[in-house]
PDB file of C-alpha atoms in Angstrom:
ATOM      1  CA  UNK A 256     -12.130   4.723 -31.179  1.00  0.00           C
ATOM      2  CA  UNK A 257     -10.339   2.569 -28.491  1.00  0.00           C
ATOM      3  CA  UNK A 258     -11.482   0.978 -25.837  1.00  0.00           C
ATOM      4  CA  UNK A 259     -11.222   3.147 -22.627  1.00  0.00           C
ATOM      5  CA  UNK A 260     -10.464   1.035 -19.299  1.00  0.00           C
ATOM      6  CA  UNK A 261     -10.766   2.923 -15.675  1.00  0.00           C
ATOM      7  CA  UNK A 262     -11.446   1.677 -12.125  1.00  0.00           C
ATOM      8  CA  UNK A 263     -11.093   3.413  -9.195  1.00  0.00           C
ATOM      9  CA  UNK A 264     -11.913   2.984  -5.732  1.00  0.00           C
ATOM     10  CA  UNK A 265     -11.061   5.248  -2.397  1.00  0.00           C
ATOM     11  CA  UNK A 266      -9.397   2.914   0.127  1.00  0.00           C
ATOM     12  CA  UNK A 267      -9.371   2.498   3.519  1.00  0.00           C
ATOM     13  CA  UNK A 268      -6.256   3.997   4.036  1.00  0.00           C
ATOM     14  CA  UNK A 269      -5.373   7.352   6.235  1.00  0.00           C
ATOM     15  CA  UNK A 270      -4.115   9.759   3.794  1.00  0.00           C
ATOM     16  CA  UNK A 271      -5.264   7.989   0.047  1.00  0.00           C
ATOM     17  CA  UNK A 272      -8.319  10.158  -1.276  1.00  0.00           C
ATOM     18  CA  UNK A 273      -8.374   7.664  -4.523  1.00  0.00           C
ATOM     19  CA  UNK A 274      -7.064   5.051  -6.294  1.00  0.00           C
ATOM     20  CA  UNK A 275      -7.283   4.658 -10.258  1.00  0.00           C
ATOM     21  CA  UNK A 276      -6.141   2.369 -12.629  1.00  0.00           C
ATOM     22  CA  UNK A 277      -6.608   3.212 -16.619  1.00  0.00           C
ATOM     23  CA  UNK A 278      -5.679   2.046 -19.779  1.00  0.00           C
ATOM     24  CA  UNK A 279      -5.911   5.138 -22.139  1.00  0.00           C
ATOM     25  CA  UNK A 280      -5.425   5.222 -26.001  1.00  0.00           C
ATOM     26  CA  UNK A 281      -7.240   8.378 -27.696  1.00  0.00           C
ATOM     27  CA  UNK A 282      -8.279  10.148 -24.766  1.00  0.00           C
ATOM     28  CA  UNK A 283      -6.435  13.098 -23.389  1.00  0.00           C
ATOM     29  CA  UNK A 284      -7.005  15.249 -20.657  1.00  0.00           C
ATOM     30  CA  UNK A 285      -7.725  18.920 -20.991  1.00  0.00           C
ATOM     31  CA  UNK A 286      -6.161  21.300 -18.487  1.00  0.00           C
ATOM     32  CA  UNK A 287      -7.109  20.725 -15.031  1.00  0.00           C
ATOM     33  CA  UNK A 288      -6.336  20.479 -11.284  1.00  0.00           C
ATOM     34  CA  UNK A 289      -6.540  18.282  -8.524  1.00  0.00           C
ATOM     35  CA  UNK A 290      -6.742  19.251  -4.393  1.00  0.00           C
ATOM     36  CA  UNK A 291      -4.454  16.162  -4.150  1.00  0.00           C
ATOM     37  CA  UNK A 292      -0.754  15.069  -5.026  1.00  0.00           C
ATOM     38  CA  UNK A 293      -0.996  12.671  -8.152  1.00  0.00           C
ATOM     39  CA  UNK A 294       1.743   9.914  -7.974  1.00  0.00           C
ATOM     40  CA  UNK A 295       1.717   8.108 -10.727  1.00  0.00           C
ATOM     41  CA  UNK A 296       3.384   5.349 -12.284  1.00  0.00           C
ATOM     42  CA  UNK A 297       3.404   3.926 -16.156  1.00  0.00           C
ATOM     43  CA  UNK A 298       3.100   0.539 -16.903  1.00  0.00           C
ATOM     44  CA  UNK A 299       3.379   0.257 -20.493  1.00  0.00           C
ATOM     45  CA  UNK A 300       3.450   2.785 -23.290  1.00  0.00           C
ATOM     46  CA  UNK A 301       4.385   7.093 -22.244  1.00  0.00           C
ATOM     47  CA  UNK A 302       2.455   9.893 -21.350  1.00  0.00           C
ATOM     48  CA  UNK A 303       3.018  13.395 -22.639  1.00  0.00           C
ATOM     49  CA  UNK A 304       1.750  16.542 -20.004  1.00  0.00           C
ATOM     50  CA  UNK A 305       2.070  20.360 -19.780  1.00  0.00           C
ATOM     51  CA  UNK A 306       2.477  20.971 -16.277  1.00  0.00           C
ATOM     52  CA  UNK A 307       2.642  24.555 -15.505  1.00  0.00           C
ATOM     53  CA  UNK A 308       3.209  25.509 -18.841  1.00  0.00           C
ATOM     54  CA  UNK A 309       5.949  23.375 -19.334  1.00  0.00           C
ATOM     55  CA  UNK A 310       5.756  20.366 -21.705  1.00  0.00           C
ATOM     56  CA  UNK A 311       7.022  16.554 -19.428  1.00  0.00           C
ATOM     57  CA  UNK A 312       6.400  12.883 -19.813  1.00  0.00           C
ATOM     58  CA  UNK A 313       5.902  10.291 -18.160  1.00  0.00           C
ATOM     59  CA  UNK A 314       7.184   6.481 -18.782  1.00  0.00           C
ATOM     60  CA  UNK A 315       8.563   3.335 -18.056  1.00  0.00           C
ATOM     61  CA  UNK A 316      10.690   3.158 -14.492  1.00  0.00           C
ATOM     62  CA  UNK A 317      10.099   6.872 -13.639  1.00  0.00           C
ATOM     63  CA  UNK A 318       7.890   7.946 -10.590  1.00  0.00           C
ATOM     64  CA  UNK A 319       6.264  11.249 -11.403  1.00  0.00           C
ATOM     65  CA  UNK A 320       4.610  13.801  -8.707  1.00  0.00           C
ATOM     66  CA  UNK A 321       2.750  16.413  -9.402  1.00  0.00           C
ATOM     67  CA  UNK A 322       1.267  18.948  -6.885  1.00  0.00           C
ATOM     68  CA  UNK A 323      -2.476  20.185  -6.086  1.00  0.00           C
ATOM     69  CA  UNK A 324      -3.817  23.276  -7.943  1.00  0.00           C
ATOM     70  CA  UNK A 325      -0.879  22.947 -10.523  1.00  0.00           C
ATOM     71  CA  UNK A 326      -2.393  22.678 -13.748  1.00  0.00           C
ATOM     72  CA  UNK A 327      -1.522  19.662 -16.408  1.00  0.00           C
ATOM     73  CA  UNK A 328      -3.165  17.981 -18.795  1.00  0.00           C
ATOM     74  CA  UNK A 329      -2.241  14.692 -20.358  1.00  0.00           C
ATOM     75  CA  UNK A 330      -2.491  12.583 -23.811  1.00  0.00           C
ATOM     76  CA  UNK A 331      -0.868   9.284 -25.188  1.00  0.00           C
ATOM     77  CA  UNK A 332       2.955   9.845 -26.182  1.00  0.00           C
ATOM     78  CA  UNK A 333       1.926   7.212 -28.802  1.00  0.00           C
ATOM     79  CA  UNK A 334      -0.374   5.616 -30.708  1.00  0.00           C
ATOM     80  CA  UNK A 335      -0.174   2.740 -28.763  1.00  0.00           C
ATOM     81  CA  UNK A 336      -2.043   4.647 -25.543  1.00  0.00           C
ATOM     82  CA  UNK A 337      -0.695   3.613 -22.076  1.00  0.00           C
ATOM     83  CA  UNK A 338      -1.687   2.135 -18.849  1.00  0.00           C
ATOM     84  CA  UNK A 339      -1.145   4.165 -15.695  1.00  0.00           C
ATOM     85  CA  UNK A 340      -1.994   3.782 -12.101  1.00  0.00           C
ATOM     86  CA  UNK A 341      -2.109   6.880 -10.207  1.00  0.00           C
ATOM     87  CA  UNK A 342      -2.557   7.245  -6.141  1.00  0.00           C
ATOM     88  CA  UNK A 343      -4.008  10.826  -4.992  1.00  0.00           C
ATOM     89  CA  UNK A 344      -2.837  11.842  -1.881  1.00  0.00           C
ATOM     90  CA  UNK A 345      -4.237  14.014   0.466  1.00  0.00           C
ATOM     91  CA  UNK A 346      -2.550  17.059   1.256  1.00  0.00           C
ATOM     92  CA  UNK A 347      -1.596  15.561   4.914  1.00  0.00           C
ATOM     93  CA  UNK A 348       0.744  13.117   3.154  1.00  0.00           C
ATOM     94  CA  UNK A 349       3.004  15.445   1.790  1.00  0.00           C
ATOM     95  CA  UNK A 350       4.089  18.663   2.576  1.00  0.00           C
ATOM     96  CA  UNK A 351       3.288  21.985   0.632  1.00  0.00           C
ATOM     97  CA  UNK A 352       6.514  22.927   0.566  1.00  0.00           C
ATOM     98  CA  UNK A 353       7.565  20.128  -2.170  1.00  0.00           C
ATOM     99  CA  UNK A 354       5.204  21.710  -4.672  1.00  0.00           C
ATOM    100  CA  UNK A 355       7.363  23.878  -6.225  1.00  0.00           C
ATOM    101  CA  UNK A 356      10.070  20.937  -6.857  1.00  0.00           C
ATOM    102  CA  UNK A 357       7.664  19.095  -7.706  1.00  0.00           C
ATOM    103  CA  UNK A 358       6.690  21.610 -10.497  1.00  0.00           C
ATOM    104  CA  UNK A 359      10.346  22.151 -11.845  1.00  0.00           C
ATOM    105  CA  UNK A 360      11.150  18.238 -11.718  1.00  0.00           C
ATOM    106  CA  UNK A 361       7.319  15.906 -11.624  1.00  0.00           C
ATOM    107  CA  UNK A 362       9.628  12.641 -12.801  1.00  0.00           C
ATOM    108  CA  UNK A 363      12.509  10.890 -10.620  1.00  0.00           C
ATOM    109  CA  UNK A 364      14.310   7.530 -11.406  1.00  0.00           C
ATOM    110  CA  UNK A 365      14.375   5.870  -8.276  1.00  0.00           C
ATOM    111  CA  UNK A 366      13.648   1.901  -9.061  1.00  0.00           C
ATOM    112  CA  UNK A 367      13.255   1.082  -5.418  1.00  0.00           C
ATOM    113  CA  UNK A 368      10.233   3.856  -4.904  1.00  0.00           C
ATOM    114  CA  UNK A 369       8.643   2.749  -8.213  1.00  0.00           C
ATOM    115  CA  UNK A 370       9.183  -0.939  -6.435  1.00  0.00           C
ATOM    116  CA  UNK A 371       7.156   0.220  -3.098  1.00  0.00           C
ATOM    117  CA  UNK A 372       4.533   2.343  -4.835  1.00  0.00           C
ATOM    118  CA  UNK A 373       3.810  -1.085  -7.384  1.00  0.00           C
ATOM    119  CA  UNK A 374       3.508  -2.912  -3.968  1.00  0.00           C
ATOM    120  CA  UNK A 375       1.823  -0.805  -2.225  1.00  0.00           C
ATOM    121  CA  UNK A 376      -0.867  -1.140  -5.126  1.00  0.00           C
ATOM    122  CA  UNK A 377      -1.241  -5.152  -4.600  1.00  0.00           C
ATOM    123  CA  UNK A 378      -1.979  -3.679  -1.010  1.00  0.00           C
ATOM    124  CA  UNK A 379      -4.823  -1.802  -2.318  1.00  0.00           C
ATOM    125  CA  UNK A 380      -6.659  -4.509  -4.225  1.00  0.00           C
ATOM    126  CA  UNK A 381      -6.639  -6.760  -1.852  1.00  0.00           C
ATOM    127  CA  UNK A 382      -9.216  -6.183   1.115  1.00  0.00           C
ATOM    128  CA  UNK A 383      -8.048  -6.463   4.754  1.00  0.00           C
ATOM    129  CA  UNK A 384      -4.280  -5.153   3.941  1.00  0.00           C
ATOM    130  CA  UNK A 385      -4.829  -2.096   4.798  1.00  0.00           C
ATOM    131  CA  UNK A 386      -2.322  -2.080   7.676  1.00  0.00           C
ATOM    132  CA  UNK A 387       0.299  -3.469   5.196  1.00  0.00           C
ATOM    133  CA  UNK A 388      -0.637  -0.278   2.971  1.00  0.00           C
ATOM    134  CA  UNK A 389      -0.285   2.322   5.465  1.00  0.00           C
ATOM    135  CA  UNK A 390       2.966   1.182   6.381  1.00  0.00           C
ATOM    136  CA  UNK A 391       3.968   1.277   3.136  1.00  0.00           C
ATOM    137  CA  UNK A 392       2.900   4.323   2.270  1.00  0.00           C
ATOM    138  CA  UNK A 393       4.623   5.780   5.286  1.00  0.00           C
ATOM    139  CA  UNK A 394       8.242   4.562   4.065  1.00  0.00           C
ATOM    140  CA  UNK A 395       7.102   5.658   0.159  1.00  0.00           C
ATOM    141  CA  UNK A 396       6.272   9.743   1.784  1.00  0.00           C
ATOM    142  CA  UNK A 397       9.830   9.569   3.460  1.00  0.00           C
ATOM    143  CA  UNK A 398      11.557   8.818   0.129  1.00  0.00           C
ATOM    144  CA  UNK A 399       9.403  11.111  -1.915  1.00  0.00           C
ATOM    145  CA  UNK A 400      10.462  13.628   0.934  1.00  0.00           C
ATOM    146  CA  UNK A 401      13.936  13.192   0.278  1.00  0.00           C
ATOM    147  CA  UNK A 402      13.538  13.154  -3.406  1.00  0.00           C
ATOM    148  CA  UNK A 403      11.460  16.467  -3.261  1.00  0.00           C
ATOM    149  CA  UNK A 404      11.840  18.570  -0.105  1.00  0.00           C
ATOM    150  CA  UNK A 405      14.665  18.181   2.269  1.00  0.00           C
ATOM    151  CA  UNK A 406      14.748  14.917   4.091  1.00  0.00           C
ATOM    152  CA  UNK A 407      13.677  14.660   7.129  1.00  0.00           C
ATOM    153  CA  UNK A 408      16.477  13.929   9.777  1.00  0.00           C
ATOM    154  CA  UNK A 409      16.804  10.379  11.030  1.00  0.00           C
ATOM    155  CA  UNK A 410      15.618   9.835  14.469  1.00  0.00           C
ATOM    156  CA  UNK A 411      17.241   7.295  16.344  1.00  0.00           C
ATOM    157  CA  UNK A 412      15.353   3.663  15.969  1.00  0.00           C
ATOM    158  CA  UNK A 413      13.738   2.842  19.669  1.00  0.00           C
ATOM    159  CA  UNK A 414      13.597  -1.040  20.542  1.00  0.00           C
ATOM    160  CA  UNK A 415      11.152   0.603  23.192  1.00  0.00           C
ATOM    161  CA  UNK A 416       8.879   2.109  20.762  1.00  0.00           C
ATOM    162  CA  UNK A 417       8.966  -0.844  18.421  1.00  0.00           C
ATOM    163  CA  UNK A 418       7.878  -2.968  22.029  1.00  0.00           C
ATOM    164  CA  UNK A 419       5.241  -0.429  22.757  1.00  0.00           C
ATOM    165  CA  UNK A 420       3.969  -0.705  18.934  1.00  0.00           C
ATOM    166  CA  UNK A 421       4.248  -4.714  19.281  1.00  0.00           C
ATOM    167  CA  UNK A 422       2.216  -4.545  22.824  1.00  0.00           C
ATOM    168  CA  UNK A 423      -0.662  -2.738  20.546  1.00  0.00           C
ATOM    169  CA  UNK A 424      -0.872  -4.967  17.942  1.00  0.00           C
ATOM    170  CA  UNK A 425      -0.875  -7.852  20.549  1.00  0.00           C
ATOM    171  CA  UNK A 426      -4.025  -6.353  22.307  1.00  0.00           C
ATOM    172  CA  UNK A 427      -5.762  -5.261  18.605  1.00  0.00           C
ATOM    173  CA  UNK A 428      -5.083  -7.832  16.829  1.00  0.00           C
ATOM    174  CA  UNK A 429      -8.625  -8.804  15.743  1.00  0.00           C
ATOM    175  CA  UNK A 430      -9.703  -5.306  15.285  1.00  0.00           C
ATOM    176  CA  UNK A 431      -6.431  -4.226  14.186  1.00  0.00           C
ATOM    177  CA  UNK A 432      -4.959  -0.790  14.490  1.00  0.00           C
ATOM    178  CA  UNK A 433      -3.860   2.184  11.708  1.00  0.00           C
ATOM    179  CA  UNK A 434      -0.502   3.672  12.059  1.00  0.00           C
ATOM    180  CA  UNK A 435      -1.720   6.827  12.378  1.00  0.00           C
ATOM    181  CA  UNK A 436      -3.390   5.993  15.688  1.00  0.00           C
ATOM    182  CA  UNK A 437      -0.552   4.071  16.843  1.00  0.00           C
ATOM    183  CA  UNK A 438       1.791   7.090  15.843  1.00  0.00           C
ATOM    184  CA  UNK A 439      -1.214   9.668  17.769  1.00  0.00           C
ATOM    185  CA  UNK A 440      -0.882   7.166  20.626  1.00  0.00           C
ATOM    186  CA  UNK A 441       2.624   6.899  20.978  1.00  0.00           C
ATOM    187  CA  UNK A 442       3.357  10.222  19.693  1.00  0.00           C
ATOM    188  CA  UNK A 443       5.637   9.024  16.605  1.00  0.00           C
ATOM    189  CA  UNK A 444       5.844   9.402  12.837  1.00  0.00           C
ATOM    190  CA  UNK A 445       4.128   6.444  11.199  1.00  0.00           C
ATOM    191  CA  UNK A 446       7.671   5.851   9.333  1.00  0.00           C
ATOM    192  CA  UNK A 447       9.443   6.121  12.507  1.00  0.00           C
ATOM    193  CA  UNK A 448       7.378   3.565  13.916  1.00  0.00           C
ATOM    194  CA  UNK A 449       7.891   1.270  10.851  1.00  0.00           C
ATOM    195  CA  UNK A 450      11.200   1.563  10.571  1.00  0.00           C
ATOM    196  CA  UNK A 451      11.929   0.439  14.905  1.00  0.00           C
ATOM    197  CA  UNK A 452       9.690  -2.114  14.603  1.00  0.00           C
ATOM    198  CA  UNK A 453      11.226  -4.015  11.430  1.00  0.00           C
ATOM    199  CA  UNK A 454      15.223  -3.193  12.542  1.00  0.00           C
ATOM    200  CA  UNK A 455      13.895  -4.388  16.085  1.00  0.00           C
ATOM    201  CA  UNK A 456      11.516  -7.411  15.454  1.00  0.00           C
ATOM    202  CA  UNK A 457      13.002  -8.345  11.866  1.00  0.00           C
ATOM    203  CA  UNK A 458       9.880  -7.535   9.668  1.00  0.00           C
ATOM    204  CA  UNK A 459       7.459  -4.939   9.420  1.00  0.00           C
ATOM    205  CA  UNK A 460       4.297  -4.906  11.788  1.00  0.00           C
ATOM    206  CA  UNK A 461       2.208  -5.654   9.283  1.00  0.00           C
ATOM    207  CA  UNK A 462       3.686  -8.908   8.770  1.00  0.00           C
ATOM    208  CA  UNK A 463       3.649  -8.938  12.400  1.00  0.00           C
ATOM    209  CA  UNK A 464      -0.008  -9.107  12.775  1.00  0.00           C
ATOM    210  CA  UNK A 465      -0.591 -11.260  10.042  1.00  0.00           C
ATOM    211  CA  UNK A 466       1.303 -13.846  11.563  1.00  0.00           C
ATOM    212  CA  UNK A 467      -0.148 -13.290  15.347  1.00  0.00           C
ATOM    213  CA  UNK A 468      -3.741 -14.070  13.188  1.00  0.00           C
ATOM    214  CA  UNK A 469      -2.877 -17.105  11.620  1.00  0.00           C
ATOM    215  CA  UNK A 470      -1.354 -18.327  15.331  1.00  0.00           C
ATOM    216  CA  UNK A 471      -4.608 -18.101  16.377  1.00  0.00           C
ATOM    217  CA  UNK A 472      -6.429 -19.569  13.868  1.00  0.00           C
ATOM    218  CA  UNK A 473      -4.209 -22.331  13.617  1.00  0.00           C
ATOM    219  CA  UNK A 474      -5.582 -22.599  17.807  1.00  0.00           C
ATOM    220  CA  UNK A 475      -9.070 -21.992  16.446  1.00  0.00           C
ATOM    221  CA  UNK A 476      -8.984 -24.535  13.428  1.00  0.00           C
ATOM    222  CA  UNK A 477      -7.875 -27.384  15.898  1.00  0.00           C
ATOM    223  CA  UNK A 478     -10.918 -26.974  18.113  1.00  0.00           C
ATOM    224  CA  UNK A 479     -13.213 -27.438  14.897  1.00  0.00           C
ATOM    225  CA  UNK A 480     -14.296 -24.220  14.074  1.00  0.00           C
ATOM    226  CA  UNK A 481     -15.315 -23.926  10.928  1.00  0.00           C
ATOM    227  CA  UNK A 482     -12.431 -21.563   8.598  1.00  0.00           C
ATOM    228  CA  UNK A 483     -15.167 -18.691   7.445  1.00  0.00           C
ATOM    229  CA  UNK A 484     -16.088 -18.212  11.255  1.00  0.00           C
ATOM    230  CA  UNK A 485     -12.180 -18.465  12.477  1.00  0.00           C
ATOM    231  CA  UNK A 486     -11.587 -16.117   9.782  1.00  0.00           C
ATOM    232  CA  UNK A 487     -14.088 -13.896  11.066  1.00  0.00           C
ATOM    233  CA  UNK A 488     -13.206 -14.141  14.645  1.00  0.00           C
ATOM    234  CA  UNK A 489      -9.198 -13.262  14.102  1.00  0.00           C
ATOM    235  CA  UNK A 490      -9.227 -10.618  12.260  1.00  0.00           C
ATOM    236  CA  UNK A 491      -9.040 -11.346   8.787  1.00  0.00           C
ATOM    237  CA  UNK A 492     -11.378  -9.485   6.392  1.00  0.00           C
ATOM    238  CA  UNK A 493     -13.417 -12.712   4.820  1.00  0.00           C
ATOM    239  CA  UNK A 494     -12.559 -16.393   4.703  1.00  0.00           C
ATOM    240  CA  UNK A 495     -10.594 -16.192   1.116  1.00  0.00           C
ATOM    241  CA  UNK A 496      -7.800 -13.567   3.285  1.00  0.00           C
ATOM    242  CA  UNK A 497      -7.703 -16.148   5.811  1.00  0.00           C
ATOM    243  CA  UNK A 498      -6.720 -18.726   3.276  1.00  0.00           C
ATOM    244  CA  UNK A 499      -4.236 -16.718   1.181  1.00  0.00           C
ATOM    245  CA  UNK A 500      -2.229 -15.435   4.523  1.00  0.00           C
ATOM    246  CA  UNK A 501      -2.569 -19.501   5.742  1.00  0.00           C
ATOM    247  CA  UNK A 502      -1.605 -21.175   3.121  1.00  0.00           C
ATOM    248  CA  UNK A 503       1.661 -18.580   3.026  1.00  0.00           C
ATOM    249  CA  UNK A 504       2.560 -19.101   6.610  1.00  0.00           C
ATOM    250  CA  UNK A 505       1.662 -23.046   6.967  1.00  0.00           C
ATOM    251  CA  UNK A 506       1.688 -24.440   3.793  1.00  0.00           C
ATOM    252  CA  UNK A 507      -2.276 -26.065   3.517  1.00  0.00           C
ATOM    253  CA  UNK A 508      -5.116 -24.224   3.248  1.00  0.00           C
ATOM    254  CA  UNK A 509      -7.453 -24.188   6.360  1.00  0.00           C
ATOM    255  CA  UNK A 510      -9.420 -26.732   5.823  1.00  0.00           C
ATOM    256  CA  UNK A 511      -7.197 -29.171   4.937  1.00  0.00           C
ATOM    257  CA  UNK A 512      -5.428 -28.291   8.496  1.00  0.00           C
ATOM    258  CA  UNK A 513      -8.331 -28.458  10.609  1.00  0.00           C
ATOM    259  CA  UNK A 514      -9.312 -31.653   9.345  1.00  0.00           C
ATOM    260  CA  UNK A 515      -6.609 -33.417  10.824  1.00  0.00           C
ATOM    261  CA  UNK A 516      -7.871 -32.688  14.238  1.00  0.00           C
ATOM    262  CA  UNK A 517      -4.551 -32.460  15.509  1.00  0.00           C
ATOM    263  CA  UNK A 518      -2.761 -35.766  14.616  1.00  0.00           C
ATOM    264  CA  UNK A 519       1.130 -34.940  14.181  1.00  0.00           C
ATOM    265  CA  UNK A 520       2.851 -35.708  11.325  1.00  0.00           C
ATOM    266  CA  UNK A 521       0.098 -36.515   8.906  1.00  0.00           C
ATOM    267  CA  UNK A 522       0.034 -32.747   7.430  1.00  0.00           C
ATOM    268  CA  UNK A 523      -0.456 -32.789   3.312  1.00  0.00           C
ATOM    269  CA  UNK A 524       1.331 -30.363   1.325  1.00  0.00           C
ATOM    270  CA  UNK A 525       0.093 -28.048  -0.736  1.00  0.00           C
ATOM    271  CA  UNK A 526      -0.566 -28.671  -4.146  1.00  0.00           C
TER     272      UNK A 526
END
């Protein structure tokens, strides 16, 4: 026997019931359902399923879908096993009416969505992105839409909306805000609002709000405040995302900026 390798966690993402990560050699699935789409990608090795009756796989750059209350199963295409990382979805994500293409077609080549859904993963794992992962999974359900179900037709991108979006994240940016209640609150898709903010503003809001944090921790920093209570009082989920997000934007890590009190010029790099 093999050693079996799962973890799985439910984010704090609208709309992700789980995520799980496994490395599989002997074991296979028996026949089974989920209430929740399974998107799933293959890292290394290939995956053999009946879905519906029907005998798929599953490997290197496909995406594959599969509905709720469809029966599958699944087993190593190999002997070699294969690693997998799967996001369910709740049914809210995706409409019911992509099921049954879904059933006759699970797998679509589509590098750029395998792309988003491998970044939208990093999201997961790293606590305090979750505004970065709900906007990417908004632009991953229009794709999958258009891959599966007739795509949705494209609204015209508001610079007003993408302003109205930008004054929100301005007044939450400690406490943040999902895009589902910015969409509820400014009665717009999610993806819609995505997509105006980045064609109006140049990047995406998460990126946005990042970068309003780190502005005011660079403030906070200068007045002496120590980086795990700036951290705290910004925004950022714990001193370590504070200093991952700083060192990005400003090029020294936190403490090495606030210790120079202000003095111009005498900034060290990073090493």
């Amino acid at each position: 026997m093999h050693m079996e390798l799962v973890t799985a966690w439910r984010p704090r993402v609208p709309g992700i019931a789980e995520v799980f990560h496994a490395h599989f050699v002997d074991h296979a699935y028996p026949p089974h359902v989920h209430d929740a789409w399974t998107l799933l990608i293959v890292d290394e090795g290939a995956i053999r399923f009946d879905l519906d009756r029907h005998h798929r796989g599953a490997a290197g750059a496909s995406v594959t879908l599969l509905p709720p209350n469809v029966a599958h199963d699944g087993r190593a295409a190999t002997g070699d096993g294969f690693r997998k990382r799967v996001l369910y979805l709740d049914t809210s994500v995706l409409d019911a009416g992509l099921a049954g293409a879904a059933v006759d077609r699970p797998g679509v080549d589509d590098p750029l969505l395998r792309q988003r859904i491998h970044q939208l993963h990093l999201a997961l794992d790293r606590p305090g992105d979750e505004l970065e992962a709900e906007s990417r999974l908004a632009l991953i359900r229009d794709r999958l839409r258009g891959h599966f179900g007739r795509p949705a037709a494209p609204a015209a991108l508001s610079t007003g909306l993408a302003g109205q979006l930008r004054d929100l994240l301005d007044v939450r940016t400690r406490e943040g805000i999902t895009l589902q209640e910015a969409g509820a609150l400014l009665q717009c898709h999610p993806g819609h609002l995505v997509r105006s903010f980045t064609a109006t503003f140049g990047l995406p809001p998460h990126r946005y709000l990042v970068g309003r944090r780190v502005e005011q921790a660079r403030r906070l920093l200068l007045d002496g405040r120590r980086p795990a209570d700036v951290a705290a009082e910004v925004g950022f989920h714990d001193q370590s995302h504070l200093h991952r997000h700083f060192v990005r934007h400003v090029g020294v890590t936190p403490a090495r900026y606030s210790a120079q009190g202000g003095v111009p010029n005498t900034l060290p790099s990073a090493r």
